[in-house]
CSV table of C-alpha atoms and ligand atoms in Angstrom, one decimal:
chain,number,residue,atom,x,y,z
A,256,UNK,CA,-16.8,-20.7,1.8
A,257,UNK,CA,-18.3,-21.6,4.8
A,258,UNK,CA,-21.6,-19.2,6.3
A,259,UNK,CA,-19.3,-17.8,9.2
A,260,UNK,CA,-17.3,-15.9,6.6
A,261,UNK,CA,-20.3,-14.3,5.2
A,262,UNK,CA,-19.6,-10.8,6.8
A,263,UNK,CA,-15.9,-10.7,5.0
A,264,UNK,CA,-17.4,-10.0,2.0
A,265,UNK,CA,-18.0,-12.3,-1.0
A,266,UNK,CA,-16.8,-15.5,-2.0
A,267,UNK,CA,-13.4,-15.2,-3.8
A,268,UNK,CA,-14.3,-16.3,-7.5
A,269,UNK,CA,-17.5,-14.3,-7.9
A,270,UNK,CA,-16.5,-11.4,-9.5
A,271,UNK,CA,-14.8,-10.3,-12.9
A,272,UNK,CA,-15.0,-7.2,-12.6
A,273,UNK,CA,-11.7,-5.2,-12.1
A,274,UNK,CA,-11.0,-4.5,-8.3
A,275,UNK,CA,-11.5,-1.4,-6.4
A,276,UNK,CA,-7.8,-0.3,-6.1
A,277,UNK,CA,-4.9,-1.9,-7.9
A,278,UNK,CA,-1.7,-1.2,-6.6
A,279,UNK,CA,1.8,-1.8,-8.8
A,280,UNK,CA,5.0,-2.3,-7.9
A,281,UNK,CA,5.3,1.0,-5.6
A,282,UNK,CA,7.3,2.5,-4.0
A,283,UNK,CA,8.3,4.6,-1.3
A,284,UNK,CA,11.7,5.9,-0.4
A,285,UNK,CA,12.7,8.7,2.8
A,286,UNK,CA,16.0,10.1,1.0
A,287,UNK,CA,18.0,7.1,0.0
A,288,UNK,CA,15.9,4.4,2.3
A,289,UNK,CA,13.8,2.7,0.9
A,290,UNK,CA,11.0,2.0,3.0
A,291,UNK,CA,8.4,0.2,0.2
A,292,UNK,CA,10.6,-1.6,-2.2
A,293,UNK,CA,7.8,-2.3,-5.0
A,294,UNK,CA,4.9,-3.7,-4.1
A,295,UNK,CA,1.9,-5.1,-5.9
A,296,UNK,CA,-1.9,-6.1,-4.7
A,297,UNK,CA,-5.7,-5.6,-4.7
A,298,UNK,CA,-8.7,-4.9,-2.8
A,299,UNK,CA,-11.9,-6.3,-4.4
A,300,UNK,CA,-15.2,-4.0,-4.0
A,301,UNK,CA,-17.0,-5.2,-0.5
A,302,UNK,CA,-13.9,-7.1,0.7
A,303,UNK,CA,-12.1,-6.6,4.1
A,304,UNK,CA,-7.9,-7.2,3.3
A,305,UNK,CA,-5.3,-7.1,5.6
A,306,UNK,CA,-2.0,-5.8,5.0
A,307,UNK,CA,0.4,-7.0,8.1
A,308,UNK,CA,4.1,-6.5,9.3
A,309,UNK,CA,6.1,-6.1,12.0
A,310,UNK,CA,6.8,-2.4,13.2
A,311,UNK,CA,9.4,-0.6,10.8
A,312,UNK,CA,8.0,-2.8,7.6
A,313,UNK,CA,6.6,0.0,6.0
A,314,UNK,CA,2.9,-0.5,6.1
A,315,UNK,CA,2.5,3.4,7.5
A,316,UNK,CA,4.7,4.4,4.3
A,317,UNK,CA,2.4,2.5,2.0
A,318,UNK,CA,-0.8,3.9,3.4
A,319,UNK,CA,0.7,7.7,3.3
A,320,UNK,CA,1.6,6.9,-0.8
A,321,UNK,CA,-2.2,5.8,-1.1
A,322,UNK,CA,-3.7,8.7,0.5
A,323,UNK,CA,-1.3,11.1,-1.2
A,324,UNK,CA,0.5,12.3,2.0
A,325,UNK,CA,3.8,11.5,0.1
A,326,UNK,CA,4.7,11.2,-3.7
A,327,UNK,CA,5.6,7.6,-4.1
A,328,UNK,CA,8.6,7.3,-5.3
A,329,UNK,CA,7.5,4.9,-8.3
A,330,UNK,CA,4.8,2.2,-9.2
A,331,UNK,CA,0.7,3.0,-10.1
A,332,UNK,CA,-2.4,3.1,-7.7
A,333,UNK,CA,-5.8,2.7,-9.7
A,334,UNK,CA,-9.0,3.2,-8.4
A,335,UNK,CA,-11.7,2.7,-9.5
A,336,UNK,CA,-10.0,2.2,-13.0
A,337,UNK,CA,-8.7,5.7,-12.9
A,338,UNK,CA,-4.6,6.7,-11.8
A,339,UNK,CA,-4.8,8.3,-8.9
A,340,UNK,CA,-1.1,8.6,-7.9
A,341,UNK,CA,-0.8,12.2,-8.3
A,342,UNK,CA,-4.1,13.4,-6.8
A,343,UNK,CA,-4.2,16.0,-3.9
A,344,UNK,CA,-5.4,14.6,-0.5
A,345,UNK,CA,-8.5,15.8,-0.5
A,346,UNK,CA,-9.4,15.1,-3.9
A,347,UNK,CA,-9.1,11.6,-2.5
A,348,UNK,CA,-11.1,12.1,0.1
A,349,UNK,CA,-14.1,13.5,-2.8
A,350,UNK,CA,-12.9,10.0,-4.4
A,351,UNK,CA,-14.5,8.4,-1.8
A,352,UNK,CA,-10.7,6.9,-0.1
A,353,UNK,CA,-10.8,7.9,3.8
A,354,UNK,CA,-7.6,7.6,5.6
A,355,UNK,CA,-8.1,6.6,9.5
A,356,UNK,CA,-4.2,7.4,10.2
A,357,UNK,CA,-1.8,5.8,12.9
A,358,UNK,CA,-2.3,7.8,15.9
A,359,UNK,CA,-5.8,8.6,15.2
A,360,UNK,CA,-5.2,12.2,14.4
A,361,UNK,CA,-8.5,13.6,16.0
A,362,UNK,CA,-8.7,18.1,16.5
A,363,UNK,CA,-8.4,17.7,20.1
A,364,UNK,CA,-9.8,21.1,20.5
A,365,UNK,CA,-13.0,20.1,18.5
A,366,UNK,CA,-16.1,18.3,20.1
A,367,UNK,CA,-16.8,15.0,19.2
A,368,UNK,CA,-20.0,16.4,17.4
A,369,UNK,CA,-17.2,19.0,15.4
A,370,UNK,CA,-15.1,16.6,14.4
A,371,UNK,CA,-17.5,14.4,12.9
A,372,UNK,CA,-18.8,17.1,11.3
A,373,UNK,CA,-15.7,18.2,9.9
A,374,UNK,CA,-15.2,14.4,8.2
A,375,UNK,CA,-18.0,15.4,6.1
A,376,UNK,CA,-16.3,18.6,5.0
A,377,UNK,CA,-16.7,17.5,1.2
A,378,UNK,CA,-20.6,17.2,1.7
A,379,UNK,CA,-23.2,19.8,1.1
A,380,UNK,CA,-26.0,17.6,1.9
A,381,UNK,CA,-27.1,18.8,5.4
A,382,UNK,CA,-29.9,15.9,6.6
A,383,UNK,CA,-27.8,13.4,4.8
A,384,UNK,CA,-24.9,14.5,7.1
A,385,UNK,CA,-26.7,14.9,10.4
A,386,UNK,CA,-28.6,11.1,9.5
A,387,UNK,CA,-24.9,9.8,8.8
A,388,UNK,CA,-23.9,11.3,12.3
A,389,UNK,CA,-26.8,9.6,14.1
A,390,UNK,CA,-25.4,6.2,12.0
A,391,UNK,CA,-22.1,7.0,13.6
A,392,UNK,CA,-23.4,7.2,17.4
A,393,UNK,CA,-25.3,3.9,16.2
A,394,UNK,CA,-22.1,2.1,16.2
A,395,UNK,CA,-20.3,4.3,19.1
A,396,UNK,CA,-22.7,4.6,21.6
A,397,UNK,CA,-20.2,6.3,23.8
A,398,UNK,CA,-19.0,8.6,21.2
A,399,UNK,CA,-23.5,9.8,21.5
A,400,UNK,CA,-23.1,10.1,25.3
A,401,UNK,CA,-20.0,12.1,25.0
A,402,UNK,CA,-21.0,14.5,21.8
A,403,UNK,CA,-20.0,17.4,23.6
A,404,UNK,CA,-16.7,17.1,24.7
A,405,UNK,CA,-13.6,17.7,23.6
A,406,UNK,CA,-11.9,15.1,21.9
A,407,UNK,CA,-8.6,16.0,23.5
A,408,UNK,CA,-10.2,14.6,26.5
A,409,UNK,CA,-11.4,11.0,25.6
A,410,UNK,CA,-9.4,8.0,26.4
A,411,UNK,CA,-6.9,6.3,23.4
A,412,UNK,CA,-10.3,4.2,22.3
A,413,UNK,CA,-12.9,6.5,22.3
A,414,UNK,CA,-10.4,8.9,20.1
A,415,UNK,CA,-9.7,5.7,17.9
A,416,UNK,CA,-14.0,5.5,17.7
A,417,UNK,CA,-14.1,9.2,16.4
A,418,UNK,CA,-11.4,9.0,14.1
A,419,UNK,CA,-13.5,5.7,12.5
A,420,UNK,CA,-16.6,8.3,13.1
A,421,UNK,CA,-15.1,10.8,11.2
A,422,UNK,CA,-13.5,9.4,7.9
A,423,UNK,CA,-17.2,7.3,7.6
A,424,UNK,CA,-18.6,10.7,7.6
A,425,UNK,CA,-17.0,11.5,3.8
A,426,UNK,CA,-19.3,8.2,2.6
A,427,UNK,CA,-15.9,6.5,1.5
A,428,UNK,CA,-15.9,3.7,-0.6
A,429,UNK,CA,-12.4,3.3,0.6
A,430,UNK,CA,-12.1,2.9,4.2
A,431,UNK,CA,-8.0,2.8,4.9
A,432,UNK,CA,-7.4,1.9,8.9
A,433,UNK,CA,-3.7,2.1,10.2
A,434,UNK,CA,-3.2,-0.2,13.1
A,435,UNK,CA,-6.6,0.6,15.3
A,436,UNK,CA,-5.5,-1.1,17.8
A,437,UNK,CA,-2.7,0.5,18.5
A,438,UNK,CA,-2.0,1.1,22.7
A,439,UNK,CA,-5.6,0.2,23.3
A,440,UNK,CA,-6.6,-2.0,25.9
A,441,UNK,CA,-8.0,-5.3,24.9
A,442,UNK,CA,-11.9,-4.5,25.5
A,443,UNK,CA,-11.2,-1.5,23.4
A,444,UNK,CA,-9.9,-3.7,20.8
A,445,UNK,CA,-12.5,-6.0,20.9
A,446,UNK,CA,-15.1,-3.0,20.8
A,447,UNK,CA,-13.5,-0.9,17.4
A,448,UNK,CA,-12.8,-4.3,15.6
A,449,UNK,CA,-16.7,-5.3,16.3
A,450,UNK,CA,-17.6,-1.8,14.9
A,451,UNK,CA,-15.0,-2.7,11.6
A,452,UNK,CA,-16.8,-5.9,11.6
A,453,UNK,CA,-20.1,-4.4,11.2
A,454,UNK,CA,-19.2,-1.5,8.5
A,455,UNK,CA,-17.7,-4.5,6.6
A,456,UNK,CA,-20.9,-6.0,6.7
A,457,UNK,CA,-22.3,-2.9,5.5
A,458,UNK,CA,-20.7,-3.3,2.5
A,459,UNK,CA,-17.3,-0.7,2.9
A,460,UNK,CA,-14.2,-2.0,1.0
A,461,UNK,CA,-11.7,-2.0,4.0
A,462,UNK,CA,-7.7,-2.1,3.9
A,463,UNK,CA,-6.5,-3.2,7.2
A,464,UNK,CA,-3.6,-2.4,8.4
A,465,UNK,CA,-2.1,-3.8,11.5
A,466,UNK,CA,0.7,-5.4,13.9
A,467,UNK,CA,-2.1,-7.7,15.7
A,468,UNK,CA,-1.8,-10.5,12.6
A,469,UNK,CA,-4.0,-12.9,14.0
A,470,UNK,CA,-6.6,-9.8,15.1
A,471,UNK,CA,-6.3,-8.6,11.7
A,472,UNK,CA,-6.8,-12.2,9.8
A,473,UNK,CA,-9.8,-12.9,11.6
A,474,UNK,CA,-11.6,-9.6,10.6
A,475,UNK,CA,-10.8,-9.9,6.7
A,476,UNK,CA,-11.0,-11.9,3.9
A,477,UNK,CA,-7.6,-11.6,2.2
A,478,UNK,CA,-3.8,-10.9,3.7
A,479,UNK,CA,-1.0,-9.8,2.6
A,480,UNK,CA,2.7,-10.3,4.6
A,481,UNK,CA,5.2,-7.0,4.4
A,482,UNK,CA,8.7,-7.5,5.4
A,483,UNK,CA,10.9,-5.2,4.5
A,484,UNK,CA,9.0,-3.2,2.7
A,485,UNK,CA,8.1,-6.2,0.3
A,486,UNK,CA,5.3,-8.3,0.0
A,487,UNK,CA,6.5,-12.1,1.0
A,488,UNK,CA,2.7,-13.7,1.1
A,489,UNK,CA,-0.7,-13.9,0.0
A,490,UNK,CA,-3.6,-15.8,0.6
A,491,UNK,CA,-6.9,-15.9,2.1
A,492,UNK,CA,-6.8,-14.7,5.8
A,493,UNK,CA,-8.0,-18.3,7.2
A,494,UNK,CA,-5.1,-19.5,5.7
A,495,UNK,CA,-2.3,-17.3,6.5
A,496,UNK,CA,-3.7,-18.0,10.3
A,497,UNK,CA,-2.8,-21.7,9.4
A,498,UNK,CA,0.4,-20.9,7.5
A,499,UNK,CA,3.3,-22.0,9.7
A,500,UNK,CA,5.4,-19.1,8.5
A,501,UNK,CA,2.6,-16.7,9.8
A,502,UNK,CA,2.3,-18.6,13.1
A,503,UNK,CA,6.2,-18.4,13.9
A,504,UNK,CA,6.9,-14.7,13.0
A,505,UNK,CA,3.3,-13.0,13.9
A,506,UNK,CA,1.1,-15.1,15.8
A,507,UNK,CA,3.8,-15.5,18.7
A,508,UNK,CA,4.2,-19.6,18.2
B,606,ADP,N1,9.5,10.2,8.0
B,606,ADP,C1,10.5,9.2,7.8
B,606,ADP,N2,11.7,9.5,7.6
B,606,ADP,C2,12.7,8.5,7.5
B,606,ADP,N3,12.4,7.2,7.6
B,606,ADP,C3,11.2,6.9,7.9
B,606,ADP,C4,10.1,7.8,8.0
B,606,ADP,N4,9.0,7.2,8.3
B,606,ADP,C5,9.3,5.9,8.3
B,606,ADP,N5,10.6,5.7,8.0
B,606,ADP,C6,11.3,4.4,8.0
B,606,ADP,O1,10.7,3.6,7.0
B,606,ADP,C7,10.5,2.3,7.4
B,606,ADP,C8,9.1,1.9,7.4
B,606,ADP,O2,8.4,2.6,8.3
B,606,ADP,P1,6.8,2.5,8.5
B,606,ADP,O3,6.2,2.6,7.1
B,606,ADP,O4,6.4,3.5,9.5
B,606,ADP,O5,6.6,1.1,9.0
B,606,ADP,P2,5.4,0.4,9.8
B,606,ADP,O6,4.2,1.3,9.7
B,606,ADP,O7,5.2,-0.9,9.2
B,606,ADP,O8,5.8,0.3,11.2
B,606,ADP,C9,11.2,2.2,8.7
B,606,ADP,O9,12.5,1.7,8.6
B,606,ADP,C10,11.1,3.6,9.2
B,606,ADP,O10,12.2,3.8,10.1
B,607,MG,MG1,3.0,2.1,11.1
């Protein structure tokens, strides 16, 4: 692999050891729809992997059966070589899986400072937390200058920063992002997918989870295509941005 690809974590033979979270053959259903029709794939420990689809293919479904916000309605998630399809929420969170959900999902009546603070609910370890809050404002610099506001009040990006803030506050091993671009304006987008770049670099395991294919393939190491709540391809991201299927259905050519 070339040197540029570096910060998507390592090369693709160079580990044996099982991956961070294995996911078979789930499935997700709202009533009788079926919204995830059984689907299977890995993330690697230290790897950045994309999971992309048009709206309505059921990548918010899959993320809400990982993070436990819905009972799937069959298949296994292993993490960490343990079953951890019928945890609570925020035993995942103790896990070390953070969910940055669509939306963003920030306490708009909380300060920036409060809500980061409350993404490290599961922690006890004061100066650990107020260092890992300083890492935060590191990355966001305008989430420092704005520590005392109320994240009702921020722009679409600045919420989309503290939500990123705010699940790195539980020290996940298990960073889950659904769609952070989502209604941003492009130097936003280019700003939060920078910071993703750099906590990738870090060493985070990262599912990435997004409309914007060809944003999405350029910031990880692995994709997967969901249509129809199945998986239709696999490969590395370089070359689902070459793969002419990829190019006519989510890269606009
Ligand atoms: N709460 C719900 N109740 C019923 N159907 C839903 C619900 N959420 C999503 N769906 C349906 O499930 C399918 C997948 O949706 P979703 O997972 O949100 O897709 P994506 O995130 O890829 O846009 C869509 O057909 C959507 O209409
Ligand atoms: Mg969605």
């Amino acid at each position: 692999m070339s040197a540029s690809h570096g910060q998507k974590g390592s090369p693709v033979n160079a580990s044996s050891k099982e991956p961070l979270l294995i996911v078979e053959g789930l499935r997700v259903a709202y009533g009788g729809i079926q919204a995830v029709r059984g689907i299977t794939f890995h993330i690697d420990a230290g790897e950045t992997v994309a999971l992309i689809g048009a709206n309505g293919a059921g990548k918010t479904s899959t993320l809400r059966a990982l993070s436990r916000m819905l009972d799937a309605a069959g298949g296994s998630v292993r993490y960490l070589g343990k079953d951890i399809s019928r945890l609570p929420p925020h035993r995942l969170v103790r896990e070390g899986i953070a969910l940055v959900p669509e939306g963003r999902g920030v306490f708009p009546r909380l300060t920036i400072a409060e809500n980061l603070a409350m993404g490290a609910f599961t922690r006890d370890d004061k100066p650990k937390i107020a260092r890992d809050i300083e890492h935060v404002f590191g990355l966001f610099p305008r989430l420092k200058e704005r520590e005392k506001q109320l994240a009702g009040t921020l722009s679409g990006g600045e919420q989309q920063m503290l939500a990123i803030g705010r699940a790195l506050m539980s020290r996940p091993k298990l960073l889950l992002l659904d769609e952070p671009s989502m209604g941003l304006a492009p130097i936003m987008v280019q700003k939060i997918f920078e910071v993703i770049r750099t906590v990738a670099a870090e060493g985070m395991t990262i599912l990435l989870i997004e409309q914007n294919a060809k944003l999405a393939l350029e910031t990880s190491r692995r994709g997967y295509v969901l249509e129809s709540g199945e998986i239709t391809l696999t490969d590395e991201a370089e070359k689902l941005l070459h793969n002419p299927k990829v190019r006519e259905a989510y890269l606009g050519e």
